[in-house]
Coordinates of C-alpha atoms in Angstrom, one line a residue:
M1 CA 133.6 103.6 56.8
R2 CA 130.6 101.8 55.4
W3 CA 127.7 100.1 57.1
I4 CA 126.6 96.6 56.3
G5 CA 123.1 95.3 57.1
W6 CA 123.3 91.8 58.5
F7 CA 119.7 90.9 58.4
K8 CA 117.6 90.8 55.3
K9 CA 114.2 89.1 55.0
Q10 CA 114.7 85.7 53.5
D11 CA 112.3 83.8 51.4
K12 CA 111.0 80.8 53.3
R13 CA 112.3 78.5 50.6
D14 CA 115.8 79.8 51.3
T15 CA 115.6 79.6 55.1
P16 CA 118.1 76.9 56.3
K17 CA 117.0 74.3 58.7
E18 CA 117.6 74.9 62.4
A19 CA 120.4 72.3 62.6
D20 CA 122.2 74.1 59.7
T21 CA 122.0 77.6 61.4
Q22 CA 124.0 76.5 64.4
P23 CA 127.6 77.4 63.9
P24 CA 130.2 74.8 64.9
A25 CA 131.4 75.2 68.5
G26 CA 134.8 76.6 68.9
N27 CA 135.0 78.3 65.4
L28 CA 135.4 82.0 65.4
S29 CA 135.0 84.0 62.2
P30 CA 132.9 87.0 61.0
Q31 CA 130.7 84.5 59.1
H32 CA 130.0 82.5 62.2
I33 CA 129.1 85.6 64.2
Q34 CA 126.7 86.7 61.5
Q35 CA 125.2 83.3 61.4
L36 CA 124.8 83.2 65.1
F37 CA 123.0 86.5 65.4
H38 CA 120.8 86.2 62.3
D39 CA 117.2 87.6 62.5
I40 CA 118.2 90.2 65.2
H41 CA 117.2 93.5 63.6
D42 CA 119.4 95.8 65.7
A43 CA 122.6 93.7 65.3
Q44 CA 125.2 95.8 63.5
V45 CA 128.5 95.5 61.8
H46 CA 131.1 98.2 60.9
E47 CA 133.7 97.6 58.3
L48 CA 136.6 100.0 58.6
D49 CA 139.5 100.6 56.3
T50 CA 142.5 101.5 58.6
G51 CA 145.2 102.4 56.2
G52 CA 144.9 99.4 53.9
R53 CA 143.8 96.9 56.6
K54 CA 140.2 96.1 57.1
V55 CA 138.7 95.8 60.5
K56 CA 135.2 94.6 61.4
L57 CA 133.2 95.6 64.4
F58 CA 130.2 93.5 65.6
Y59 CA 127.7 94.5 68.3
I60 CA 124.0 94.8 69.1
R61 CA 122.9 98.4 69.0
S62 CA 120.4 98.3 71.9
F63 CA 123.2 97.0 74.3
V64 CA 125.9 99.6 73.6
D65 CA 126.4 103.3 74.0
Q66 CA 126.7 104.6 70.4
K67 CA 128.7 107.7 71.3
Q68 CA 131.3 105.7 73.1
V69 CA 131.6 103.3 70.2
E70 CA 132.4 106.2 67.9
S71 CA 134.8 108.1 70.3
D72 CA 136.5 105.2 72.1
I73 CA 136.7 102.5 69.3
V74 CA 136.1 103.9 65.8
L75 CA 138.3 107.0 66.0
P76 CA 141.3 105.2 67.6
L77 CA 141.2 102.5 64.9
L78 CA 141.1 105.1 62.1
H79 CA 144.0 107.1 63.5
A80 CA 146.5 104.3 64.3
P81 CA 146.8 102.2 61.1
D82 CA 150.3 100.8 61.8
E83 CA 149.4 98.6 64.8
Q84 CA 147.2 95.6 65.3
A85 CA 143.5 96.4 65.7
G86 CA 143.1 95.0 69.1
Q87 CA 146.1 97.0 70.4
K88 CA 144.8 100.3 69.1
V89 CA 141.9 100.5 71.5
I90 CA 143.1 101.2 75.0
S91 CA 140.3 100.2 77.4
E92 CA 140.1 98.6 80.9
D93 CA 137.3 96.5 79.6
R94 CA 139.2 95.0 76.7
V95 CA 139.1 91.1 76.6
D96 CA 140.8 88.8 74.2
V97 CA 138.3 86.4 72.6
T98 CA 139.2 82.8 71.6
T99 CA 135.9 80.9 71.3
L100 CA 132.5 81.4 69.7
Q101 CA 130.7 81.0 73.0
Q102 CA 132.9 83.6 74.7
A103 CA 132.1 86.0 71.8
E104 CA 128.4 85.4 72.1
E105 CA 128.4 86.1 75.8
L106 CA 130.4 89.3 75.5
I107 CA 128.2 90.7 72.7
L108 CA 125.1 90.0 74.7
Q109 CA 126.7 91.9 77.7
G110 CA 127.2 95.0 75.7
G111 CA 130.6 94.3 74.1
I112 CA 131.9 95.3 70.7
L113 CA 133.7 92.4 68.9
V114 CA 136.7 93.6 66.9
F115 CA 138.1 91.4 64.0
D116 CA 141.2 92.3 62.0
E117 CA 142.7 90.6 59.0
T118 CA 145.5 89.0 61.0
G119 CA 142.9 86.9 62.9
N120 CA 143.2 88.7 66.2
V121 CA 139.8 89.1 68.0
C122 CA 139.0 91.1 71.0
A123 CA 135.9 92.6 72.7
I124 CA 135.5 96.0 74.4
K125 CA 132.6 96.5 76.7
K126 CA 130.7 99.7 76.1
Q127 CA 127.4 98.8 77.7
N128 CA 124.6 101.3 77.6
Q129 CA 124.3 102.5 81.2
L130 CA 120.6 102.5 81.7
G131 CA 119.0 102.9 85.2
R132 CA 117.4 105.2 87.6
A133 CA 119.2 107.9 89.6
I134 CA 119.8 107.3 93.3
E135 CA 116.6 108.1 95.0
S136 CA 115.1 107.8 98.5
S137 CA 113.5 104.5 99.5
E138 CA 109.7 104.3 99.1
Q139 CA 109.2 101.0 100.8
E140 CA 111.4 101.8 103.9
S141 CA 111.1 105.5 104.2
I142 CA 112.4 107.2 107.4
V143 CA 112.3 110.8 108.6
Y144 CA 115.9 111.0 109.7
G145 CA 118.9 109.1 108.3
P146 CA 120.4 108.4 104.9
K147 CA 118.0 109.0 102.0
D148 CA 119.8 107.0 99.3
S149 CA 118.6 103.6 98.1
L150 CA 119.6 100.9 95.7
N151 CA 118.6 100.9 92.0
E152 CA 118.7 98.4 89.1
R153 CA 122.5 98.9 88.4
L154 CA 124.7 96.3 90.1
D155 CA 127.8 98.5 90.0
K156 CA 126.1 101.5 91.6
N157 CA 124.7 99.3 94.4
L158 CA 128.2 97.9 95.1
T159 CA 129.5 101.5 95.3
L160 CA 126.8 102.5 97.8
I161 CA 127.7 99.6 100.1
R162 CA 131.5 100.0 99.8
R163 CA 131.2 103.7 100.6
R164 CA 129.8 102.6 104.0
L165 CA 132.3 99.8 104.5
P166 CA 135.6 101.0 102.9
V167 CA 137.6 98.1 104.0
A168 CA 139.4 95.3 102.2
S169 CA 137.7 92.7 104.4
L170 CA 134.4 93.3 102.5
K171 CA 134.7 90.4 100.2
S172 CA 132.6 89.6 97.1
K173 CA 131.9 86.7 94.9
K174 CA 130.1 86.8 91.5
W175 CA 128.0 84.3 89.7
T176 CA 125.8 84.2 86.6
A177 CA 122.4 82.6 87.3
G178 CA 119.7 81.7 84.8
S179 CA 120.5 79.9 81.6
L180 CA 118.5 82.4 79.5
S181 CA 118.5 85.6 81.6
K182 CA 122.3 85.5 82.5
T183 CA 121.6 87.4 85.7
S184 CA 124.6 88.6 87.6
V185 CA 124.5 87.7 91.4
V186 CA 127.1 89.1 93.8
L187 CA 127.6 87.6 97.3
L188 CA 129.0 90.1 99.9
Y189 CA 130.3 89.3 103.4
M190 CA 132.8 90.6 105.9
E191 CA 135.8 88.4 106.2
G192 CA 137.0 87.9 109.7
I193 CA 133.6 88.7 111.1
V194 CA 131.0 86.5 109.4
N195 CA 131.2 82.9 110.3
P196 CA 132.8 80.9 107.4
E197 CA 130.1 78.2 107.7
L198 CA 127.5 80.8 106.8
V199 CA 129.5 81.8 103.8
R200 CA 129.9 78.2 102.8
I201 CA 126.1 77.5 103.0
A202 CA 125.4 80.7 101.1
D203 CA 127.9 79.8 98.4
M204 CA 126.5 76.3 98.1
K205 CA 122.9 77.5 97.8
T206 CA 123.8 80.1 95.2
K207 CA 125.7 77.6 93.1
Q208 CA 122.7 75.1 93.2
I209 CA 120.3 77.6 91.6
D210 CA 119.1 76.0 88.4
F211 CA 116.5 78.0 86.5
D212 CA 116.2 79.5 83.0
V213 CA 115.0 83.0 83.8
L214 CA 115.7 84.9 87.0
L215 CA 114.5 88.5 86.9
D216 CA 114.3 89.5 90.5
S217 CA 115.9 88.9 93.9
S218 CA 112.7 87.3 95.1
H219 CA 113.3 84.5 92.5
I220 CA 116.7 84.0 93.9
S221 CA 115.4 83.8 97.5
A222 CA 112.6 81.4 96.5
L223 CA 115.2 79.0 95.2
M224 CA 117.4 79.2 98.3
E225 CA 114.9 79.0 101.1
D226 CA 115.1 76.3 103.7
H227 CA 111.3 76.0 104.0
V228 CA 109.4 76.7 100.7
N229 CA 105.9 76.1 102.2
S230 CA 106.2 78.7 104.9
V231 CA 104.4 82.0 104.8
F232 CA 107.2 83.7 106.7
P233 CA 110.1 85.3 104.7
Q234 CA 113.4 83.7 105.4
F235 CA 115.4 86.4 103.5
Q236 CA 115.1 90.0 104.2
Q237 CA 114.6 92.1 101.1
T238 CA 115.7 95.7 101.4
D239 CA 116.8 98.6 99.1
R240 CA 118.6 100.5 101.9
P241 CA 122.4 100.3 101.8
D242 CA 122.7 101.1 105.5
V243 CA 120.7 97.9 106.3
L244 CA 123.0 95.9 104.1
A245 CA 126.1 97.1 106.1
S246 CA 125.0 95.0 109.1
G247 CA 127.6 92.2 109.1
K248 CA 125.5 89.4 107.6
V249 CA 125.6 87.7 104.2
V250 CA 124.2 89.9 101.4
W251 CA 123.1 89.0 97.8
L252 CA 123.0 91.7 95.2
V253 CA 121.1 90.8 92.0
D254 CA 121.5 92.8 88.8
N255 CA 118.4 94.6 87.3
T256 CA 116.6 94.7 90.7
P257 CA 116.8 97.3 93.4
F258 CA 116.2 94.9 96.3
A259 CA 119.0 93.0 97.9
L260 CA 118.8 89.9 100.1
V261 CA 120.1 89.6 103.6
A262 CA 120.5 86.4 105.6
P263 CA 120.4 84.8 108.1
I264 CA 117.5 86.7 109.7
T265 CA 115.2 86.0 112.6
F266 CA 111.6 86.7 113.3
F267 CA 112.5 89.7 115.4
D268 CA 114.7 91.3 112.6
L269 CA 111.6 91.9 110.5
F270 CA 110.3 94.4 113.1
Q271 CA 113.4 96.5 113.2
S272 CA 113.8 99.8 111.3
P273 CA 116.9 101.9 110.7
E274 CA 115.2 104.7 112.4
D275 CA 115.3 102.8 115.7
Y276 CA 119.0 103.6 116.0
I277 CA 118.5 107.3 115.2
H278 CA 116.0 108.0 118.0
R279 CA 117.0 108.0 121.7
W280 CA 117.1 104.5 122.9
M281 CA 113.9 104.8 125.0
V282 CA 111.9 106.2 122.1
G283 CA 113.3 103.5 119.8
S284 CA 112.4 100.8 122.2
F285 CA 108.9 102.1 122.6
L286 CA 108.4 102.2 118.8
R287 CA 109.7 98.8 118.3
G288 CA 107.6 97.4 121.2
L289 CA 104.6 99.1 119.6
R290 CA 105.2 97.3 116.4
F291 CA 105.1 93.9 118.1
V292 CA 101.8 94.9 119.9
A293 CA 100.3 96.0 116.6
F294 CA 101.3 92.8 114.9
V295 CA 99.5 90.8 117.6
A296 CA 96.5 93.0 117.3
A297 CA 96.4 92.7 113.5
L298 CA 96.5 88.9 113.9
F299 CA 94.1 88.2 116.8
L300 CA 91.8 91.2 117.3
T301 CA 89.2 90.2 114.6
P302 CA 89.3 86.5 115.4
A303 CA 88.9 87.2 119.1
Y304 CA 85.9 89.4 118.4
V305 CA 84.3 86.6 116.4
A306 CA 85.1 84.0 119.0
V307 CA 83.6 86.1 121.8
T308 CA 80.4 87.0 120.0
V309 CA 79.8 83.5 118.7
H310 CA 81.0 81.1 121.5
H311 CA 81.9 83.1 124.6
Y312 CA 79.4 86.0 124.9
Q313 CA 79.1 85.3 128.6
M314 CA 82.7 86.7 129.0
V315 CA 81.5 90.2 127.9
P316 CA 80.4 92.6 130.6
L317 CA 76.6 93.2 130.6
E318 CA 76.9 96.9 129.5
M319 CA 79.2 96.0 126.6
L320 CA 76.9 93.1 125.7
F321 CA 74.0 95.4 125.2
V322 CA 76.1 97.5 122.8
L323 CA 77.1 94.4 120.8
M324 CA 73.5 93.1 120.6
Q325 CA 72.2 96.5 119.5
S326 CA 74.9 96.9 116.8
R327 CA 74.2 93.4 115.5
S328 CA 70.4 93.4 115.8
E329 CA 69.9 94.1 112.1
I330 CA 72.8 92.0 110.7
P331 CA 71.3 89.0 108.7
Y332 CA 74.2 86.6 109.0
P333 CA 76.7 85.4 111.7
P334 CA 79.8 87.4 112.8
F335 CA 82.1 85.1 110.9
W336 CA 80.6 86.0 107.5
E337 CA 80.4 89.6 108.5
A338 CA 84.1 89.7 109.4
L339 CA 85.1 87.7 106.3
L340 CA 83.2 90.1 104.0
M341 CA 84.7 93.2 105.6
L342 CA 88.3 91.7 105.5
L343 CA 87.9 90.7 101.9
T344 CA 86.6 94.2 101.1
L345 CA 89.5 95.8 102.9
E346 CA 92.1 93.7 101.1
T347 CA 90.4 94.5 97.8
L348 CA 90.8 98.2 98.6
K349 CA 94.4 97.8 99.5
E350 CA 95.3 96.0 96.3
A351 CA 93.3 98.5 94.2
S352 CA 95.1 101.4 95.8
L353 CA 98.5 99.8 95.1
R354 CA 97.7 99.2 91.4
M355 CA 96.4 102.8 90.9
P356 CA 98.6 105.8 90.2
T357 CA 100.1 107.2 93.4
K358 CA 97.8 110.2 94.0
S359 CA 94.7 108.3 92.8
G360 CA 95.6 105.3 94.9
Q361 CA 95.8 107.3 98.2
T362 CA 92.4 108.9 97.5
L363 CA 90.8 105.6 96.6
G364 CA 92.0 103.9 99.8
I365 CA 90.8 106.7 102.1
V366 CA 87.6 107.7 100.4
G367 CA 86.7 104.0 99.6
G368 CA 87.2 102.9 103.1
I369 CA 85.1 105.7 104.6
V370 CA 82.3 105.5 102.1
I371 CA 82.0 101.7 101.9
G372 CA 82.2 101.3 105.7
Q373 CA 79.5 104.0 106.3
A374 CA 77.3 102.5 103.6
A375 CA 77.7 99.0 104.9
V376 CA 76.6 100.1 108.4
E377 CA 73.6 102.0 107.1
A378 CA 72.5 99.1 104.9
G379 CA 72.7 96.6 107.7
I380 CA 75.5 94.6 106.1
A381 CA 78.1 95.3 108.9
S382 CA 77.8 96.5 112.5
N383 CA 79.5 99.5 113.9
V384 CA 81.7 97.5 116.2
M385 CA 82.9 95.2 113.4
V386 CA 83.9 98.2 111.3
I387 CA 85.9 99.6 114.3
V388 CA 87.6 96.2 114.9
I389 CA 88.5 95.8 111.2
G390 CA 89.8 99.4 111.0
I391 CA 92.0 99.0 114.1
S392 CA 93.4 95.7 112.6
A393 CA 94.1 97.3 109.3
I394 CA 95.9 100.3 110.9
A395 CA 97.9 97.9 113.2
S396 CA 99.1 95.9 110.2
F397 CA 100.7 99.0 108.6
L398 CA 103.1 99.4 111.6
V399 CA 105.1 96.4 110.6
P400 CA 108.1 97.8 108.6
N401 CA 108.6 94.7 106.5
Y402 CA 106.1 94.3 103.6
L403 CA 106.6 90.6 103.3
M404 CA 105.8 90.1 107.0
T405 CA 102.7 92.2 106.5
N406 CA 101.5 89.9 103.7
A407 CA 102.2 86.9 105.9
S408 CA 100.0 88.3 108.7
K409 CA 97.1 88.8 106.2
L410 CA 97.0 85.1 105.5
L411 CA 97.4 84.0 109.1
Q412 CA 94.5 86.3 110.1
F413 CA 92.1 84.5 107.8
V414 CA 93.3 81.1 109.2
L415 CA 92.7 82.3 112.8
L416 CA 89.3 83.7 111.8
V417 CA 88.2 80.3 110.6
L418 CA 89.5 78.6 113.8
A419 CA 87.8 81.2 116.0
A420 CA 84.4 80.7 114.3
W421 CA 84.8 76.9 114.6
L422 CA 86.1 76.4 118.1
G423 CA 86.1 79.8 119.7
M424 CA 89.0 80.8 121.9
W425 CA 90.1 77.2 121.9
G426 CA 90.6 77.5 118.1
I427 CA 92.7 80.7 118.6
G428 CA 94.7 78.8 121.2
F429 CA 95.4 75.9 118.8
G430 CA 96.3 78.4 116.1
L431 CA 98.7 80.2 118.4
L432 CA 100.3 76.8 119.4
W433 CA 100.7 75.8 115.8
L434 CA 102.2 79.2 115.0
C435 CA 104.8 78.8 117.7
I436 CA 105.7 75.3 116.7
H437 CA 106.0 76.4 113.0
L438 CA 108.2 79.3 113.9
H439 CA 110.4 77.1 116.1
G440 CA 111.0 74.8 113.2
L441 CA 112.0 77.5 110.7
T442 CA 115.6 78.3 109.8
S443 CA 117.2 81.0 107.7
L444 CA 120.4 80.0 106.1
G445 CA 120.5 77.1 108.6
Q446 CA 120.1 79.4 111.7
P447 CA 117.1 79.2 114.1
Y448 CA 114.4 81.6 113.1
L449 CA 113.4 82.4 116.7
S450 CA 116.8 83.3 117.9
P451 CA 117.6 84.6 120.5
L452 CA 114.4 83.3 122.1
S453 CA 115.0 79.7 121.0
P454 CA 117.8 78.9 121.5
F455 CA 118.1 81.5 124.2
F456 CA 120.9 84.0 124.0
A457 CA 120.7 86.5 126.9
S458 CA 123.2 88.9 125.5
D459 CA 121.3 89.3 122.2
W460 CA 118.2 90.6 124.0
K461 CA 119.8 94.1 124.0
D462 CA 118.6 94.5 120.4
T463 CA 115.5 92.4 120.0
V464 CA 112.0 93.4 121.3
F465 CA 113.6 96.5 122.9
R466 CA 116.8 98.4 122.1
A467 CA 119.5 99.1 124.7
P468 CA 121.7 102.2 124.5
L469 CA 124.2 102.0 121.7
S470 CA 127.1 102.2 124.2
R471 CA 126.0 98.9 125.8
M472 CA 125.6 97.1 122.4
R473 CA 129.3 96.1 122.4
T474 CA 128.9 92.6 121.1
R475 CA 127.6 91.2 117.8
P476 CA 124.6 88.7 117.9
A477 CA 125.8 85.4 119.4
Y478 CA 123.4 83.3 117.3
L479 CA 125.4 84.3 114.2
K480 CA 128.6 82.8 115.8
P481 CA 130.8 85.7 114.5
L482 CA 134.5 85.3 114.4
Q483 CA 134.9 88.7 116.0
R484 CA 132.4 89.0 118.7
M485 CA 133.3 92.5 120.0
R486 CA 132.2 95.6 118.1
V487 CA 134.6 97.9 120.0
T488 CA 138.3 97.9 119.0
G489 CA 139.8 98.9 122.4
R490 CA 141.7 101.7 120.7
K491 CA 142.6 104.5 123.0
P492 CA 142.0 108.1 122.0

């Protein structure tokens, strides 16, 4: 065996023009492969002498597992000299190669190209299996329930889902998206349950993706959304396999641990897997508490500004004395006070996220306490404003979906401006606009406010509150499933 270096530094005078470096399409030879991958430092070629017949192996070292190359390809070739090179290597990933484009794609996917003197060419995939171990979810952590989560490996993610749904009706389709990134995208759905119209829309939207680099599932969702200019997420992003086994359409994207789920509704973003582990009364209480917290995070600070600026006569006299005393040394109106405190709070949140885990937690807690106390003592913010901002911040953390939490931040600033301008009338106009906007949204063509609008009475068993599991015998009607009943009617 001897090694050949493909890539040597060339003098600029000997460098061919760009048009000359492109090998002709359809031609497949070792020279064309070398020409195609010139100036790639970790591209390698082996030249083997297998009993009088020479065999060449082409691959990129950073893409393949070097030990598997030696044990599964080189050794079989050296010990079986009387057969053709492509037939000596027995592998389930063996692919016959006929074109130069096919050879390029296979090499860039971790394949080893095998040339023999007879002109037979094949590729064996021995991709370097990089990726994290299966860990618990950090974004959607729960006390009870499964602790596994998705990682960056597409095949492992498929395994986690198929272990939960070990049926042949779990169908999958695979595409390659991104002209440069060549990102693998897999569409999963339950045949016989998911409405074929949803699958058709999902298939159409996935095929229409036209972009050069797609590195994350959020890029895929941004190119498939029905309403690009909305702050509300129209795809649920999750790394929990148990959430993906819900009977909807699922997208798995290679090199990212977050899958996409659609269609979703506004109410789905407040649900947690732990709701179905608790007793139904406890789960209903916690889910209802999330909705109350979301409303408080949106409207509490704007309502305080509206009351103190425009409607102070609505405040009881005893409470009005407290507000006047707390604001007696503040040099600017409540709007600027609230805006300053909100911006400071969001700055602390972002800083704690960017810091290392232990330092970030300390920064968020200590920074909030120190800055809040110092602001009150310096006369920059009032005691009541600090309390209102603190309650709003804590309430926003109750929403289990991070994308919805970010949407509520932006809406809070919009409502704050309307409250300072028009008071409670401004908040009323903002609420009216919000309801109209939500009513016009769709996710994969389905209404975003279902089952409220359009109204499906049977779906309210699992919306704001959760009914006992024994009563949730039907799938959501707004999805128009082919098989509505969850129970099989099988006798024990």
